[in-house]
Coordinates of C-alpha atoms and ligand atoms in Angstrom, one line a residue:
M1 CA -31.9 -14.0 38.7
P2 CA -32.9 -11.6 35.9
V3 CA -31.0 -11.6 32.7
I4 CA -30.7 -8.5 30.4
V5 CA -30.2 -8.8 26.7
D6 CA -28.8 -5.7 25.0
R7 CA -25.7 -4.8 23.1
D8 CA -25.6 -1.2 24.5
P9 CA -23.6 -1.0 27.8
Q10 CA -25.5 2.1 28.6
V11 CA -28.9 0.3 28.5
I12 CA -27.4 -2.5 30.5
A13 CA -26.2 0.0 33.1
T14 CA -29.6 1.7 33.3
L15 CA -31.5 -1.5 33.7
S16 CA -29.0 -3.2 36.0
A17 CA -29.3 -0.2 38.4
M18 CA -33.1 -1.0 38.7
L19 CA -32.7 -4.7 39.0
P20 CA -31.4 -7.0 41.9
P21 CA -27.7 -7.3 42.5
G22 CA -27.2 -10.7 40.8
T23 CA -28.6 -9.6 37.5
H24 CA -26.7 -10.9 34.5
A25 CA -26.3 -9.2 31.2
V26 CA -25.5 -10.6 27.7
D27 CA -25.2 -8.8 24.4
S28 CA -27.1 -11.1 22.0
A29 CA -30.0 -13.6 21.8
D30 CA -27.4 -16.3 21.1
R31 CA -25.6 -15.6 24.3
L32 CA -28.9 -15.6 26.2
L33 CA -29.8 -19.0 24.9
A34 CA -26.3 -20.3 25.8
W35 CA -26.6 -18.8 29.3
L36 CA -30.1 -20.3 29.8
N37 CA -29.0 -23.6 28.5
N38 CA -27.3 -24.3 31.9
R39 CA -29.6 -22.3 34.0
S40 CA -33.2 -23.4 33.9
D41 CA -33.7 -21.4 37.1
E42 CA -33.6 -17.9 35.7
Y43 CA -37.0 -16.4 36.3
V44 CA -37.1 -13.3 34.1
V45 CA -35.4 -12.1 30.9
F46 CA -35.4 -8.5 29.9
L47 CA -35.0 -7.9 26.1
G48 CA -33.6 -4.4 25.7
P49 CA -34.6 -1.8 23.1
N50 CA -31.6 -2.8 20.9
V51 CA -33.0 -6.3 20.4
P52 CA -35.1 -5.9 17.2
M53 CA -38.8 -6.6 17.7
D54 CA -38.7 -9.6 15.3
E55 CA -35.9 -11.2 17.2
A56 CA -37.6 -10.4 20.5
T57 CA -40.9 -12.0 19.5
A58 CA -39.0 -15.1 18.1
L59 CA -37.3 -15.4 21.5
C60 CA -40.6 -15.1 23.3
D61 CA -42.0 -17.9 21.2
Q62 CA -39.1 -20.1 21.8
L63 CA -38.8 -19.5 25.6
R64 CA -42.5 -20.0 26.0
I65 CA -42.0 -23.6 25.0
T66 CA -38.5 -24.3 26.4
Q67 CA -38.7 -22.3 29.7
P68 CA -42.4 -21.7 30.4
S69 CA -41.8 -20.5 34.0
T70 CA -39.3 -17.8 32.8
T71 CA -41.0 -14.5 32.2
V72 CA -40.0 -12.5 29.1
V73 CA -40.2 -8.7 29.5
I74 CA -39.8 -6.6 26.3
V75 CA -38.1 -3.2 27.1
R76 CA -38.6 -0.5 24.5
D77 CA -37.8 3.2 24.3
V78 CA -41.3 3.8 22.9
V79 CA -44.3 1.6 23.3
D80 CA -47.2 1.7 20.8
T81 CA -50.1 -0.5 20.0
E82 CA -48.3 -2.4 17.3
I83 CA -45.5 -3.4 19.7
L84 CA -48.0 -4.3 22.3
S85 CA -50.0 -6.6 20.0
K86 CA -46.8 -8.3 18.6
A87 CA -45.5 -8.8 22.1
M88 CA -48.8 -10.2 23.3
Q89 CA -49.1 -12.6 20.3
A90 CA -45.6 -13.9 21.0
G91 CA -46.3 -14.5 24.7
A92 CA -44.3 -11.8 26.3
R93 CA -45.6 -11.2 29.8
D94 CA -44.7 -7.5 30.0
V95 CA -43.7 -4.6 27.9
V96 CA -42.1 -1.7 29.7
L97 CA -40.4 1.6 28.9
T98 CA -36.6 1.7 29.4
T99 CA -37.0 4.6 31.7
D100 CA -40.0 3.3 33.7
H101 CA -38.4 2.3 37.0
G102 CA -41.7 1.4 38.6
A103 CA -42.8 -0.8 35.7
V104 CA -39.5 -2.7 35.6
I105 CA -39.7 -3.4 39.3
A106 CA -43.4 -4.5 39.0
A107 CA -42.4 -6.8 36.2
V108 CA -39.7 -8.4 38.3
N109 CA -42.1 -8.9 41.2
R110 CA -44.8 -10.4 38.9
A111 CA -42.1 -12.7 37.4
Q112 CA -41.1 -13.9 40.8
T113 CA -44.7 -14.5 41.9
L114 CA -45.3 -16.5 38.8
W115 CA -42.1 -18.5 39.2
V116 CA -43.1 -19.5 42.8
A117 CA -46.7 -20.3 41.7
L118 CA -45.5 -22.5 38.8
R119 CA -42.5 -24.2 40.6
G120 CA -43.7 -24.2 44.2
P121 CA -42.0 -22.4 47.1
G122 CA -38.7 -24.3 46.4
G123 CA -38.8 -22.6 43.0
A124 CA -38.0 -19.3 44.7
A125 CA -34.8 -20.6 46.2
H126 CA -32.9 -19.7 43.0
V127 CA -32.6 -16.2 44.5
G128 CA -29.5 -17.2 46.5
Q129 CA -26.4 -15.4 45.3
I130 CA -22.9 -16.8 44.9
I131 CA -20.2 -14.4 45.9
T132 CA -16.7 -15.4 45.0
V133 CA -13.7 -13.8 46.8
F134 CA -10.6 -14.0 44.6
S135 CA -7.1 -12.6 44.3
P136 CA -4.3 -13.9 42.1
K137 CA -1.9 -13.3 45.1
G138 CA -1.6 -15.2 48.3
G139 CA -1.7 -13.7 51.7
V140 CA -3.6 -10.6 50.7
G141 CA -6.7 -11.2 52.9
K142 CA -9.0 -13.4 50.9
T143 CA -9.9 -15.6 53.7
T144 CA -10.2 -12.8 56.2
T145 CA -12.5 -11.0 53.7
S146 CA -14.5 -14.2 53.0
V147 CA -15.1 -15.0 56.6
N148 CA -16.0 -11.5 57.7
L149 CA -18.1 -10.9 54.7
A150 CA -20.1 -14.2 55.3
L151 CA -20.7 -13.2 58.9
A152 CA -21.7 -9.7 57.9
L153 CA -24.1 -11.1 55.4
S154 CA -25.6 -13.6 57.8
Q155 CA -26.4 -10.9 60.4
G156 CA -26.5 -13.4 63.2
G157 CA -28.8 -15.8 61.3
A158 CA -31.2 -13.3 59.7
R159 CA -29.8 -14.6 56.4
K160 CA -28.9 -18.1 55.4
V161 CA -25.3 -18.0 54.5
C162 CA -22.9 -20.8 53.5
L163 CA -19.2 -20.2 53.3
V164 CA -17.4 -22.6 51.0
D165 CA -13.7 -23.1 51.3
L166 CA -12.5 -23.6 47.8
D167 CA -8.9 -23.2 48.6
L168 CA -8.8 -27.0 48.3
A169 CA -5.2 -27.7 49.1
F170 CA -4.5 -25.2 51.9
G171 CA -7.9 -23.9 53.0
D172 CA -8.0 -22.4 56.4
V173 CA -11.6 -21.2 56.8
A174 CA -12.4 -23.8 59.4
I175 CA -9.4 -23.0 61.5
T176 CA -10.0 -19.3 61.2
M177 CA -13.5 -19.9 62.6
Q178 CA -12.3 -22.4 65.2
L179 CA -14.3 -25.2 63.7
V180 CA -13.4 -28.8 63.7
P181 CA -15.3 -30.1 60.7
A182 CA -16.5 -33.7 60.8
H183 CA -17.0 -33.7 57.1
T184 CA -15.5 -31.9 54.1
I185 CA -15.9 -31.3 50.4
E186 CA -13.7 -34.4 49.9
E187 CA -16.7 -36.7 50.7
A188 CA -18.5 -35.4 47.7
I189 CA -15.8 -36.6 45.3
G190 CA -17.3 -38.7 42.6
A191 CA -20.9 -37.6 43.5
E192 CA -21.3 -35.2 40.6
D193 CA -24.5 -36.9 39.5
Q194 CA -25.9 -37.8 42.9
L195 CA -25.3 -34.6 44.9
D196 CA -28.5 -33.0 46.1
E197 CA -29.6 -30.8 49.0
A198 CA -29.9 -33.6 51.5
M199 CA -26.4 -34.9 50.7
I200 CA -24.7 -31.6 50.8
E201 CA -26.3 -30.7 54.1
T202 CA -24.5 -33.7 55.7
L203 CA -21.2 -32.2 54.6
L204 CA -21.7 -28.8 56.3
T205 CA -20.3 -27.6 59.6
R206 CA -22.3 -25.2 61.7
H207 CA -20.8 -22.0 63.1
E208 CA -22.7 -20.4 65.9
D209 CA -26.0 -21.2 64.4
S210 CA -25.7 -18.4 61.9
L211 CA -23.4 -19.7 59.3
M212 CA -22.7 -23.0 57.6
V213 CA -19.3 -23.9 56.4
L214 CA -18.3 -26.3 53.6
A215 CA -14.8 -27.1 54.7
A216 CA -11.8 -27.8 52.5
P217 CA -10.3 -31.3 52.5
A218 CA -8.0 -32.0 55.4
L219 CA -5.1 -33.0 53.1
P220 CA -3.9 -31.2 50.0
D221 CA -3.9 -34.2 47.7
A222 CA -7.7 -34.3 47.5
R223 CA -7.7 -31.1 45.4
D224 CA -7.0 -32.9 42.1
R225 CA -9.9 -35.2 42.5
I226 CA -12.4 -32.4 42.9
T227 CA -13.6 -31.7 39.4
A228 CA -15.0 -28.5 38.0
R229 CA -18.3 -30.3 37.4
L230 CA -18.5 -31.2 41.1
V231 CA -17.8 -27.6 42.1
S232 CA -20.5 -26.4 39.7
K233 CA -23.0 -29.0 41.1
M234 CA -22.1 -28.0 44.7
L235 CA -22.6 -24.3 44.1
R236 CA -25.8 -24.7 42.3
T237 CA -27.2 -27.0 45.0
L238 CA -26.1 -24.6 47.8
K239 CA -27.6 -21.7 45.9
Q240 CA -31.0 -23.3 46.2
Q241 CA -30.6 -23.6 50.0
F242 CA -28.9 -20.4 51.0
D243 CA -29.5 -16.7 50.5
F244 CA -25.7 -16.2 50.0
V245 CA -23.0 -18.6 49.2
V246 CA -19.6 -17.0 49.8
V247 CA -16.7 -18.8 48.2
D248 CA -13.1 -18.4 49.4
T249 CA -10.6 -19.4 46.8
A250 CA -6.9 -20.3 46.2
P251 CA -4.6 -17.6 44.8
S252 CA -4.7 -18.9 41.2
F253 CA -7.0 -19.5 38.3
D254 CA -7.1 -23.2 38.9
E255 CA -10.0 -25.1 37.3
Q256 CA -12.1 -25.2 40.5
T257 CA -11.7 -21.4 41.0
L258 CA -12.5 -20.8 37.4
Q259 CA -15.6 -22.8 37.7
A260 CA -16.7 -20.9 40.8
L261 CA -16.0 -17.6 39.0
D262 CA -18.1 -18.9 36.1
E263 CA -21.0 -19.6 38.5
T264 CA -20.6 -16.4 40.5
D265 CA -23.1 -13.7 40.8
E266 CA -20.8 -11.2 42.4
C267 CA -17.0 -11.3 42.4
V268 CA -14.9 -9.7 45.2
I269 CA -11.3 -9.1 44.2
V270 CA -8.8 -8.4 46.9
A271 CA -5.7 -6.3 46.4
T272 CA -3.1 -4.7 48.6
L273 CA -0.8 -1.7 48.2
D274 CA 2.1 -3.3 46.6
V275 CA 3.2 -3.2 42.9
P276 CA 3.5 -7.0 42.3
T277 CA 0.0 -7.6 43.7
L278 CA -1.5 -4.7 41.7
K279 CA 0.2 -6.0 38.5
N280 CA -1.3 -9.5 39.1
V281 CA -4.7 -8.0 40.0
K282 CA -4.7 -6.0 36.8
V283 CA -4.0 -9.2 34.8
A284 CA -6.8 -10.9 36.8
F285 CA -9.3 -8.2 35.8
E286 CA -8.2 -8.6 32.2
T287 CA -8.7 -12.3 32.4
L288 CA -12.2 -11.9 33.9
D289 CA -12.9 -9.5 31.0
L290 CA -11.8 -12.1 28.5
L291 CA -14.0 -14.7 30.0
S292 CA -16.9 -12.3 30.5
I293 CA -17.0 -13.2 34.2
A294 CA -19.1 -11.1 36.6
V295 CA -19.1 -8.1 34.3
D296 CA -20.5 -5.2 36.2
H297 CA -20.6 -7.3 39.3
R298 CA -17.0 -6.9 40.5
H299 CA -16.1 -5.3 43.8
L300 CA -12.5 -4.3 44.4
V301 CA -11.5 -4.6 48.1
L302 CA -8.3 -2.8 49.0
N303 CA -7.0 -4.5 52.1
R304 CA -4.5 -2.8 54.3
A305 CA -5.5 0.3 52.5
D306 CA -3.9 2.7 55.0
D307 CA -0.4 1.2 54.9
A308 CA 2.1 4.0 54.3
V309 CA 4.0 2.4 51.4
G310 CA 4.1 5.2 48.9
L311 CA 1.0 4.2 47.0
D312 CA -2.4 5.6 47.8
N313 CA -6.0 4.6 46.9
A314 CA -6.1 7.1 44.0
K315 CA -3.0 5.6 42.5
V316 CA -4.4 2.1 42.8
E317 CA -7.6 3.1 41.0
A318 CA -5.5 4.7 38.3
I319 CA -3.3 1.6 37.8
L320 CA -6.3 -0.8 37.8
G321 CA -8.8 1.4 36.1
V322 CA -11.3 0.2 38.6
A323 CA -12.9 2.1 41.5
I324 CA -12.2 0.8 45.0
S325 CA -15.5 -0.6 46.4
V326 CA -14.3 -0.9 50.0
P327 CA -11.0 0.0 51.7
I328 CA -10.1 -2.1 54.7
P329 CA -7.7 -0.7 57.2
T330 CA -4.7 -2.6 58.6
A331 CA -5.3 -3.4 62.2
V332 CA -3.6 -5.7 64.6
E333 CA -7.1 -6.4 65.9
V334 CA -8.0 -8.1 62.6
A335 CA -5.2 -10.5 62.8
A336 CA -5.7 -11.0 66.6
A337 CA -9.3 -11.7 66.0
T338 CA -8.5 -14.3 63.4
N339 CA -5.9 -15.9 65.7
A340 CA -8.4 -16.1 68.5
G341 CA -10.9 -17.8 66.1
R342 CA -13.4 -15.0 66.5
P343 CA -13.4 -12.9 63.3
I344 CA -13.4 -9.1 63.8
V345 CA -17.0 -8.5 62.8
L346 CA -18.0 -10.7 65.8
A347 CA -15.1 -9.8 68.2
N348 CA -15.5 -6.0 67.7
A349 CA -18.5 -5.0 65.7
D350 CA -17.7 -1.3 66.0
H351 CA -14.1 -1.6 64.7
A352 CA -13.4 0.3 61.5
A353 CA -12.5 -3.0 59.8
S354 CA -15.9 -4.5 60.8
R355 CA -17.7 -1.4 59.4
A356 CA -15.7 -1.9 56.2
F357 CA -16.8 -5.5 56.0
R358 CA -20.4 -4.5 56.5
D359 CA -20.0 -1.9 53.8
L360 CA -18.8 -4.7 51.5
A361 CA -21.8 -6.8 52.4
R362 CA -24.0 -3.9 51.4
A363 CA -22.1 -3.4 48.2
V364 CA -22.5 -7.0 47.1
A365 CA -26.0 -7.7 48.3
G366 CA -27.8 -4.4 48.5
D367 CA -28.8 -2.1 51.4
D368 CA -31.4 -4.3 53.0
V369 CA -28.8 -6.8 54.2
L370 CA -28.3 -4.7 57.3
D371 CA -32.0 -3.6 57.5
P372 CA -33.0 -4.2 61.1
E373 CA -36.5 -4.9 59.9
T374 CA -35.3 -8.0 58.2
S375 CA -37.1 -11.0 59.6
R376 CA -35.2 -13.5 61.8
N377 CA -36.4 -16.4 59.8
G378 CA -34.3 -15.7 56.8
T379 CA -37.1 -14.5 54.5
K380 CA -36.0 -11.9 52.0
K381 CA -37.7 -8.9 50.6
P382 CA -38.7 -9.3 47.0
D383 CA -35.7 -9.3 44.8
A384 CA -36.7 -6.1 43.1
E385 CA -36.3 -4.2 46.3
R386 CA -32.9 -5.7 46.9
R387 CA -30.9 -3.1 45.2
G388 CA -29.2 -0.2 46.8
N389 CA -25.6 0.9 46.9
R390 CA -24.2 -1.9 44.8
K391 CA -21.5 -0.3 42.8
I392 CA -21.4 -0.8 39.1
F393 CA -17.9 -0.5 37.9
R394 CA -16.9 0.6 34.4
R395 CA -13.4 -0.2 33.7
G396 CA -11.6 2.4 31.6
Ligands
ATP1 N1 -6.6 -5.7 57.4 C1 -5.8 -6.5 58.0 N2 -5.1 -6.0 59.1 C2 -4.2 -6.8 59.7 N3 -4.0 -8.1 59.4 C3 -4.6 -8.6 58.4 C4 -5.6 -7.9 57.6 N4 -6.1 -8.6 56.6 C5 -5.5 -9.8 56.8 N5 -4.6 -9.9 57.8 C6 -3.8 -11.0 58.2 O1 -3.0 -11.3 57.1 C7 -2.8 -12.8 57.1 C8 -3.2 -13.3 55.7 O2 -4.6 -13.1 55.6 P1 -5.5 -14.1 54.9 O3 -5.3 -15.5 55.4 O4 -6.9 -13.7 54.9 O5 -5.0 -14.0 53.4 P2 -5.3 -15.0 52.1 O6 -5.3 -14.1 50.9 O7 -6.5 -15.8 52.4 O8 -4.0 -15.9 52.1 P3 -3.8 -17.3 51.3 O9 -3.5 -16.9 49.9 O10 -2.6 -17.9 52.0 O11 -5.0 -18.1 51.5 C9 -3.6 -13.3 58.2 O12 -2.7 -13.5 59.3 C10 -4.6 -12.2 58.6 O13 -5.0 -12.2 59.9
MG2 MG1 -6.8 -17.9 52.3

C-alpha cells in the first residue's frame, strides 16, 4: 500500500483522502525506513512537502538501491525546474503538487503498473487489506461484526476474503458459520519459518464458496503456543492471497491481538451503549494512539446502537472523542441468524443490520466493494480508484 511521509497531519489528511484505504502515514524519514524494513511489499512512497528536498533526494537515492520496485513520489506545494531536476537526479519517479488529485492518482497507478511489471502478477497481490475487529470488552458483537463484515466484503465471491479467528482460546467463528473445520491455526504452530501460501491454504475451511475461514484451535490450551511471529507470518501470507483478511479477536490486548493490530490496515472497534464498555473502549483508543496503530484507519462500530439505556450516539461520540462510523441496531433477527448458522447479511440482506454491515464494508474498503460492475473473478479496480466514503477520524 502507499505510505505517506509528512509531519503535518493536515497534509496527511489531504493525501490520505486521495489514496487507497490502506494507506499508511509516518511523520519522518526514520519511521519510513523502520516501516519499510518489515514491508518489502509497499509499492509507493509519497514524500510530503514538509520533507526537506535534501532529505527527500537522499531517501530516493537510498530506496532506489534497497527497494528498487518501490516508487518514490515527491509531493511539493510548488514545483519548479530546480526541484524537478534534483528529483530526477535522485531517481524519484514522480513529482506532484499537493493539491493535484489527478496527478496523485496517476502516480499511484503508474507505481502499481511498475510493481507488477517488476515483480510479476504475484507482486500485485500485496494490495490485500487486513481488517482487524477489536474491542476490549467481551460479548459486544466482535464476532457478529467480523462474520457479517467478511460476508459483506466478499459479495458472494466477487472478492477473495479470508476470515481469521484470532480469538484463539474461545473462538466461535466456525460455529457461527456452521462450519466444521478439518484444520485450524493450531496446525501451523512451529511453522513460523516454513509457512507459505500452499501450506496456509491447506488450513482453510471453505464457506459457501465465497469465503475462506482460518478457524481457531479446538481447545483453548493451544493459544499460548501460537506466537506473535506466527500470527504475523500468517497474516502477511494471507494478505498476498486475499483481497481482504478480516481478523476476529479476543477481548484483550494479548500478544497475538497486538500483533494483528500491528499488521492491520484498517481497525474496526466495537462498542456498546454501556459505561464500562465505553470506558474500556476509550482506554483502547488511547492504547492504539500510544502504539501508533491504524492512525486515521479506525472505524468505530456502535453495536446495539438503539438500546434505550440513557446514552445516545452523540454522548458516545462526546465520551470517546471519535465519530461513530456505523451504528448497528439491536435486532432479535441478528442473534437468531447467528444461532441458525446463517449470518444476517445472508439470511436477510434487506434487514437494517445487514445494511449497516454493508455500510461498514464500504467504510473500511471504499465504495467499489458493492459496485455491481465488480467482476466475478475477484479482480479489483486499480487501488487509486478504491477510495470513497472511508471515514477519516480525528480524535479530539
Ligand atoms: N445487533 C445485535 N442485535 C442482537 N443481538 C446481537 C447483536 N450483536 C450481537 N448480538 C448477539 O450478542 C451475542 C454476543 O455477540 P458476539 O459473539 O458477536 O460478541 P463478541 O464480542 O464476539 O463476544 P466474545 O467476546 O465472547 O467473543 C451473540 O449471541 C450475538 O448473536
Ligand atoms: Mg467473539
